[in-house]
Short mmCIF file of C-alpha atoms in Angstrom, two decimals:
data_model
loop_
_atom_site.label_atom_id
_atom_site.label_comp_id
_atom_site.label_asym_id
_atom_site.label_seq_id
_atom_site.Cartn_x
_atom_site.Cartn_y
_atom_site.Cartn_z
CA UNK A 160 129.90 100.53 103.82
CA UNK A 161 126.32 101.63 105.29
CA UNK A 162 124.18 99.26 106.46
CA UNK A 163 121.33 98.68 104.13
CA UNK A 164 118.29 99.64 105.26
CA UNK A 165 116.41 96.40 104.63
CA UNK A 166 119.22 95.06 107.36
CA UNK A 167 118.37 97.61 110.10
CA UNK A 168 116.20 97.90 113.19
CA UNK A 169 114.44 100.59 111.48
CA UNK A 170 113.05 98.30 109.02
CA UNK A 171 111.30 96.29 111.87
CA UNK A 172 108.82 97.82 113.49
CA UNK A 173 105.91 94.81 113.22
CA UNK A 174 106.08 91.55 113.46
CA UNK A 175 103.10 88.45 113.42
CA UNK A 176 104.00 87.99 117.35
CA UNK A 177 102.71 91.31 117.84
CA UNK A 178 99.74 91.03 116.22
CA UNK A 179 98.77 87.83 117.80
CA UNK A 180 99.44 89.10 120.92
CA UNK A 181 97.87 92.62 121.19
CA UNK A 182 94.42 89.92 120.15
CA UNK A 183 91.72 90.31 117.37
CA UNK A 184 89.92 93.60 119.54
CA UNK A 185 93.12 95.29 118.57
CA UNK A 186 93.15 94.51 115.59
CA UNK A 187 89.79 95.56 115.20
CA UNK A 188 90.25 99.11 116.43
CA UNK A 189 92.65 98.98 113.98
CA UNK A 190 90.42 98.26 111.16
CA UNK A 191 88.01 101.64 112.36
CA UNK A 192 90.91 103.96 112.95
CA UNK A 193 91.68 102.98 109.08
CA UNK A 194 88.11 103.33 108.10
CA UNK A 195 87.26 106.30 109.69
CA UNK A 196 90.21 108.76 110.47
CA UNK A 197 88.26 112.02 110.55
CA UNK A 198 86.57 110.41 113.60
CA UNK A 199 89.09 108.39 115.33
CA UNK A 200 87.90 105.87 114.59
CA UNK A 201 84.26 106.27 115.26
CA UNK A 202 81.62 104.67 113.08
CA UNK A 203 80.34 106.80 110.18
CA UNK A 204 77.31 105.80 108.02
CA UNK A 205 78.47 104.78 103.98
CA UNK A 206 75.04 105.67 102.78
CA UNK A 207 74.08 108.91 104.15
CA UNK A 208 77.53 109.89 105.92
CA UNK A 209 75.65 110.24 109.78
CA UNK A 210 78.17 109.91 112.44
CA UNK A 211 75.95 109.45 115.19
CA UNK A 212 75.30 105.19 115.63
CA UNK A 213 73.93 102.32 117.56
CA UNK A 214 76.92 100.05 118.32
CA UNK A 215 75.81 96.49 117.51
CA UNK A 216 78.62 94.53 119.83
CA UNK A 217 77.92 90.68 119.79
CA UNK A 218 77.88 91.04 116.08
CA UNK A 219 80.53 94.11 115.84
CA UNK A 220 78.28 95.76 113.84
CA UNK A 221 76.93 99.21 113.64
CA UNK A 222 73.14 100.54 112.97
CA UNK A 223 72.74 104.15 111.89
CA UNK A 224 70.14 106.08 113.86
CA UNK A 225 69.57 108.52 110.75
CA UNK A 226 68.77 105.62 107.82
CA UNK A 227 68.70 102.59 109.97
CA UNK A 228 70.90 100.48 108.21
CA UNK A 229 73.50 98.37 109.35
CA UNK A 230 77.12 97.52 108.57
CA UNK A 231 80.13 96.96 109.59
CA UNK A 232 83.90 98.72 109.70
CA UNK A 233 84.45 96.53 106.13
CA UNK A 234 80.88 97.11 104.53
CA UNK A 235 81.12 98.57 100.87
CA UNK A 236 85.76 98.06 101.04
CA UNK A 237 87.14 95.41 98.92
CA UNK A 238 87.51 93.38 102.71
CA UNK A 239 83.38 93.14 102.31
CA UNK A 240 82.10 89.79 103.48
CA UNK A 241 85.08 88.56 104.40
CA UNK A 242 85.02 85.42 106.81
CA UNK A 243 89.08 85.87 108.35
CA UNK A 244 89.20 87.52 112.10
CA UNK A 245 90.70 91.24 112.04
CA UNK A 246 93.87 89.50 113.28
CA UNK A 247 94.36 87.28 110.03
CA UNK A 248 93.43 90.27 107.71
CA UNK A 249 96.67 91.92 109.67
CA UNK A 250 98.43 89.44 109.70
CA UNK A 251 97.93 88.36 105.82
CA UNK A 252 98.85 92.09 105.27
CA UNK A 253 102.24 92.18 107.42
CA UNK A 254 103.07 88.90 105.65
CA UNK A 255 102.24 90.15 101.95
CA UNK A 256 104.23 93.71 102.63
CA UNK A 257 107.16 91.31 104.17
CA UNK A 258 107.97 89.74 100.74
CA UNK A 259 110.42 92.22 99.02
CA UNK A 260 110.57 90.95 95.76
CA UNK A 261 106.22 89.95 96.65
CA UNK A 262 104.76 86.64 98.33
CA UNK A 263 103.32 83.93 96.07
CA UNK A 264 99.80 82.50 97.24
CA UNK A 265 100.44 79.20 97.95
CA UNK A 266 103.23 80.39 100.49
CA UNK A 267 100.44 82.85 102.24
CA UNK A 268 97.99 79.96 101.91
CA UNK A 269 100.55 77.67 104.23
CA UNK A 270 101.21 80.69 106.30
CA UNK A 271 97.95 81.46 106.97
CA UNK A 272 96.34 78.01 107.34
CA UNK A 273 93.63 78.61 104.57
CA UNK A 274 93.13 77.74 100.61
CA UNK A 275 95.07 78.59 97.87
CA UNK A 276 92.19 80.19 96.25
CA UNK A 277 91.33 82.11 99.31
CA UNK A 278 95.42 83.17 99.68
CA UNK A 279 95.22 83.80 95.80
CA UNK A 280 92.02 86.09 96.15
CA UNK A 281 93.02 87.81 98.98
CA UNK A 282 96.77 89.17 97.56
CA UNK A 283 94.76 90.59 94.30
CA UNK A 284 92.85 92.50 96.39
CA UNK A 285 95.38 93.88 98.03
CA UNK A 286 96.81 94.66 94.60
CA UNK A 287 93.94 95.89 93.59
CA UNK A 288 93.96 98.39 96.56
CA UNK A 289 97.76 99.31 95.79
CA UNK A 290 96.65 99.89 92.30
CA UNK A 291 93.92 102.62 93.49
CA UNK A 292 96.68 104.55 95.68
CA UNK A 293 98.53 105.58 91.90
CA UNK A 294 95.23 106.24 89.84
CA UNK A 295 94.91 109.33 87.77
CA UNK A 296 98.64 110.37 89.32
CA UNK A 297 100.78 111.92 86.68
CA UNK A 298 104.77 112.20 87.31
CA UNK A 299 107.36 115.04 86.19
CA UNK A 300 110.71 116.58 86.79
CA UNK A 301 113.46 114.31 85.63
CA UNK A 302 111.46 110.96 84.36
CA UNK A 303 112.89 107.83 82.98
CA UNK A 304 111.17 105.21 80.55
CA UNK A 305 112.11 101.89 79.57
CA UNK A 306 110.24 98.27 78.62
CA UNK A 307 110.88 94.84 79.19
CA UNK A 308 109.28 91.67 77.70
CA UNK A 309 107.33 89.20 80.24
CA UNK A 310 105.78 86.07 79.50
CA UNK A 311 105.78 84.58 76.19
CA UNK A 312 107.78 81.51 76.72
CA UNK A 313 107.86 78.78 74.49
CA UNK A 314 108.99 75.57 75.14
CA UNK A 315 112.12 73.73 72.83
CA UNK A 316 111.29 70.42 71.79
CA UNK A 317 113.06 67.67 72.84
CA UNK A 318 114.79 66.47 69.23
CA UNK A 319 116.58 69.22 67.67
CA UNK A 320 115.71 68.20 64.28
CA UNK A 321 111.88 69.32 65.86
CA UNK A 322 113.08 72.58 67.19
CA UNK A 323 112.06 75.90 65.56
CA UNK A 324 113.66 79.91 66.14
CA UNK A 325 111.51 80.84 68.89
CA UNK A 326 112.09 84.49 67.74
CA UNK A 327 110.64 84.42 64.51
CA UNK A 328 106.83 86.27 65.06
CA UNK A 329 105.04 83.25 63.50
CA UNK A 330 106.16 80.88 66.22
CA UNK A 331 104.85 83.21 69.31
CA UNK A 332 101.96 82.20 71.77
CA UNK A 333 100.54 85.82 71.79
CA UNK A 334 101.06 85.84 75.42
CA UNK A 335 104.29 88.09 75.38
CA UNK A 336 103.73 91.72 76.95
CA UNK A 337 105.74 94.62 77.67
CA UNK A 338 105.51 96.34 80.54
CA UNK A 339 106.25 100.21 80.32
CA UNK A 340 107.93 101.96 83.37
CA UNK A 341 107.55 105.63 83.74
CA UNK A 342 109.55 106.16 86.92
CA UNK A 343 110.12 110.28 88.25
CA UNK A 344 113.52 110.14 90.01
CA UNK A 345 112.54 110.35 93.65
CA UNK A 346 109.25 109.64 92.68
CA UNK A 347 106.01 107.77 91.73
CA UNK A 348 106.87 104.86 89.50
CA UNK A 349 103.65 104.67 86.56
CA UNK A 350 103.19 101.38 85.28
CA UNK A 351 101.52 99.72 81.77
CA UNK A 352 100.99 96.67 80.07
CA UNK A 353 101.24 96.88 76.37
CA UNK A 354 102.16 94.62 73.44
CA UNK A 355 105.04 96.42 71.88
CA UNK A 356 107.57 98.71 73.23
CA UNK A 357 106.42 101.20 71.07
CA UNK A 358 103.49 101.99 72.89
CA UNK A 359 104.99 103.62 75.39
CA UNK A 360 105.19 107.08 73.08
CA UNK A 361 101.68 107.80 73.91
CA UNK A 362 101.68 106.67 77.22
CA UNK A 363 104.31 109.47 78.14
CA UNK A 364 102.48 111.87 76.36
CA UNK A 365 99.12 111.20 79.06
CA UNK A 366 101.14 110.33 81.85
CA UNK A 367 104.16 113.10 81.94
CA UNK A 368 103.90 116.49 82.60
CA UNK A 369 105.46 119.08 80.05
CA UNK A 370 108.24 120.49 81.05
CA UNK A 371 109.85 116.99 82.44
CA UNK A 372 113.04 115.66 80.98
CA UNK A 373 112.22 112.12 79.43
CA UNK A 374 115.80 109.60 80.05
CA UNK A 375 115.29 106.72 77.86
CA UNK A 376 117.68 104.09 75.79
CA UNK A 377 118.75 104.52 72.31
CA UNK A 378 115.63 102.66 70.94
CA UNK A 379 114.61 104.61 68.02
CA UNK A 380 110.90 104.39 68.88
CA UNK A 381 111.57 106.84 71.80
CA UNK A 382 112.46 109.68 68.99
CA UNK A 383 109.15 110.65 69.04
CA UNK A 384 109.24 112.39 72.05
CA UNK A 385 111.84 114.62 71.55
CA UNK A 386 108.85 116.94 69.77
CA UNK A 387 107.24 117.48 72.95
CA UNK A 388 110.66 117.04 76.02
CA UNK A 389 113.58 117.35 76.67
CA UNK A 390 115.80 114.35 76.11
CA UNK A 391 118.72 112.42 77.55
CA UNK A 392 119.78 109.28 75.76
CA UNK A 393 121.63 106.48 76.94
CA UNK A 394 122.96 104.22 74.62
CA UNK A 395 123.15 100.86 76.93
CA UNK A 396 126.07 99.10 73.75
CA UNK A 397 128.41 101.67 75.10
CA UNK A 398 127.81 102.74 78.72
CA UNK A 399 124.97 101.99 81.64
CA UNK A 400 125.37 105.80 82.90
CA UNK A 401 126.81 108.93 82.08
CA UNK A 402 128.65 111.20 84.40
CA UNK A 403 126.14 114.17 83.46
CA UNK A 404 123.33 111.82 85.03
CA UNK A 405 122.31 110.47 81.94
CA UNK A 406 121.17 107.07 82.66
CA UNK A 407 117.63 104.42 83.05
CA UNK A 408 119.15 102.96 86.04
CA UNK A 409 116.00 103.81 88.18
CA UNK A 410 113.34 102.42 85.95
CA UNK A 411 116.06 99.22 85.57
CA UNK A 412 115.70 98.67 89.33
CA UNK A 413 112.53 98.61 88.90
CA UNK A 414 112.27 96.02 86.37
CA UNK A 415 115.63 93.95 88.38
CA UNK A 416 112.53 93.02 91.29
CA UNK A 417 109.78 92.44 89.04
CA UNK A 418 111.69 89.91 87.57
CA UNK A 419 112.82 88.34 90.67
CA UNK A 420 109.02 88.33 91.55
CA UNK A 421 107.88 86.69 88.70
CA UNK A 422 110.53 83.96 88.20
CA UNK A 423 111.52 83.64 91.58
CA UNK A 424 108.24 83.86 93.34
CA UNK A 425 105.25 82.98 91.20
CA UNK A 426 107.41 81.55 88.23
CA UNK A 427 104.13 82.46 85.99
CA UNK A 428 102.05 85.40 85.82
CA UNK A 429 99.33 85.43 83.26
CA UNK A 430 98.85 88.69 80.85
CA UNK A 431 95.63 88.89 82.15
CA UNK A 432 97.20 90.42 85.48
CA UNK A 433 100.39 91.19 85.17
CA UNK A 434 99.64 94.93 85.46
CA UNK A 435 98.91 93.87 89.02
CA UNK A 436 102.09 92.09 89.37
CA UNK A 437 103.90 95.16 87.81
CA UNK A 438 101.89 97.43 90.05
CA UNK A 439 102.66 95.77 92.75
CA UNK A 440 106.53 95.69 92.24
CA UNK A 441 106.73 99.54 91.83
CA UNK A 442 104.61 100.10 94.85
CA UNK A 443 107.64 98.34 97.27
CA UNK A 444 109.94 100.13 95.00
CA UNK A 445 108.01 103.53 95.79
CA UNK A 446 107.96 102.55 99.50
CA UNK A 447 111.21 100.86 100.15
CA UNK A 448 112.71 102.94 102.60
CA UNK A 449 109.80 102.79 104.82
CA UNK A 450 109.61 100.39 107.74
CA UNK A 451 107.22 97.18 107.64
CA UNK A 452 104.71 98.63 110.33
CA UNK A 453 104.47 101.48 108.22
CA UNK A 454 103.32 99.36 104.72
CA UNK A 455 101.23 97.65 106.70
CA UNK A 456 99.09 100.44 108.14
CA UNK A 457 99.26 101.78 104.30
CA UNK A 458 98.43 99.23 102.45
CA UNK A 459 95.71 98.44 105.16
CA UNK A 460 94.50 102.49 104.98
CA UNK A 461 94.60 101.56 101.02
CA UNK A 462 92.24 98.43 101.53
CA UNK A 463 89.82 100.27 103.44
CA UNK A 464 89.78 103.09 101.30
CA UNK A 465 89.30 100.96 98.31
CA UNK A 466 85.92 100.15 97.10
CA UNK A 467 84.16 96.58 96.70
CA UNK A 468 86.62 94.99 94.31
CA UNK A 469 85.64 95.03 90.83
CA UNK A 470 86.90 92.01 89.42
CA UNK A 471 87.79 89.61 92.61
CA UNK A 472 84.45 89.83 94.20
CA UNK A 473 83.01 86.84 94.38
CA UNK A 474 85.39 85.77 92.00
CA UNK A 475 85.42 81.26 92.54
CA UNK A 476 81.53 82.36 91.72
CA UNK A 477 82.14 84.00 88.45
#
């Protein structure tokens, strides 16, 4: 049997002794190659784009010599005003991209030696930042779609005289979601958050390209796309896969780690975010075959690509 890749030297190409090592100017050359690529690394102005700067060293900061402003390699990324060295910020990142099945706070918090709330902050960021590397993508080709439930869960009472069908729509919290996974076979995986299955009709119809083949499960709701695709169907009471390729097995592997995130790492996710939990699952299923020095200089590329985050910014503040 081949090795898995997960299991090979291939797979380890970074590691926090490195990082710690090579020391926080490293890290911070790091940080500029990231933020400016076109330049190698060489400071650009964000507000009027001049390359040409005063280099600000006991403060590694930068003035520009065109507007006179200053900043620095994170000003205006969702790492602005950030208090951590360069060689946390890696580090945090190696760490984060080093859970396969994702990395709850509190463990990052212990890992790193800061707060929960400053471990919690910091991995939606980074979510956030994974989230920006899939907007306005649409997939095609051979595409599968399938939903699963998350969240929801309500408690039995203790005396069974007290207990009630949990299933029955009366007795729900509200808090149940589905998430919809569009997943192109050796490609992007697309996900959503909605509240039914159901929902996931028009979300194919935005998010597919025509001409695809759409593989989904013998849920009747996904009739409604045999109008505009071409359809496989998989009835999952008889058979996972068909020997003609007919299967959801994909966007089921999918769905197999963001399950084993939520229960097995955070154990609850609130609907409020769990498209960032879902996002962030199909981004290490996108990326799985690439080494952990590799995510790391993505997802670090991603961060300083990203803007100032919209919703975590100052977010203890309100």
């Amino acid at each position: 049997m081949a090795q898995h890749f997960l299991l090979s030297a291939a797979a380890r190409t970074l590691s926090l002794r490195q990082i710690y090592k090579a020391g926080e100017a490293a890290a911070y050359e790091a940080f500029c190659a990231l933020r400016w690529p076109e330049t190698n690394g060489e400071a650009v102005c964000p507000d009027c784009g001049c390359c040409e700067t005063y280099n600000i060293t006991t403060r590694r900061k930068f003035k520009c010599k065109a507007c006179h402003r200053q900043f620095s390699v994170t000003s205006g990324t969702i790492f602005a005003s950030r208090k951590l060295s360069f060689m946390d910020l890696l580090a945090a990142i190696c760490l984060f991209v080093n859970g396969s099945k994702g990395r709850s706070a509190i463990q990052l918090s212990r890992e790193l030696g800061v707060q929960y709330k400053t471990a919690w902050v910091m991995a939606h960021k980074l979510r956030e930042s994974m989230q920006d590397e899939y907007e306005g993508q649409k997939v095609g080709g051979e595409v599968e779609i399938d939903g699963a439930y998350f969240g929801g869960h309500i408690r039995p009472a203790n005396k069974r005289e007290d207990r009630v069908d949990r299933r029955r729509k009366r007795y729900q919290t509200g808090k149940r979601r589905v998430v919809i996974a569009i997943r192109a076979r050796k490609g992007r995986t697309l996900t959503f958050v909605t509240k039914t299955e159901a929902g996931g009709v028009d979300l194919v119809a935005r998010n597919v390209k025509p001409g695809s083949t759409i593989f989904a499960d013998e849920a009747s709701h996904w009739d409604h796309l045999a109008s505009g695709f071409a359809m496989g169907r998989i009835n999952h009471e008889e058979a996972y896969s068909n020997l003609d390729g007919t299967h959801t097995n994909n966007a089921e592997s999918f769905f197999s780690r963001l399950r084993r995130m939520v229960r097995g790492q955070h154990h609850f996710v609130s609907p409020q975010y769990l498209h960032q939990y879902a996002n962030h699952a199909a981004w290490l299923e996108d990326h799985r075959r690439e080494s952990n020095g590799d995510l790391t200089m993505r997802l670090a590329g991603n961060a300083m690509a990203a803007p100032v985050s919209r919703v975590f910014a100052g977010y203890w503040q309100r």
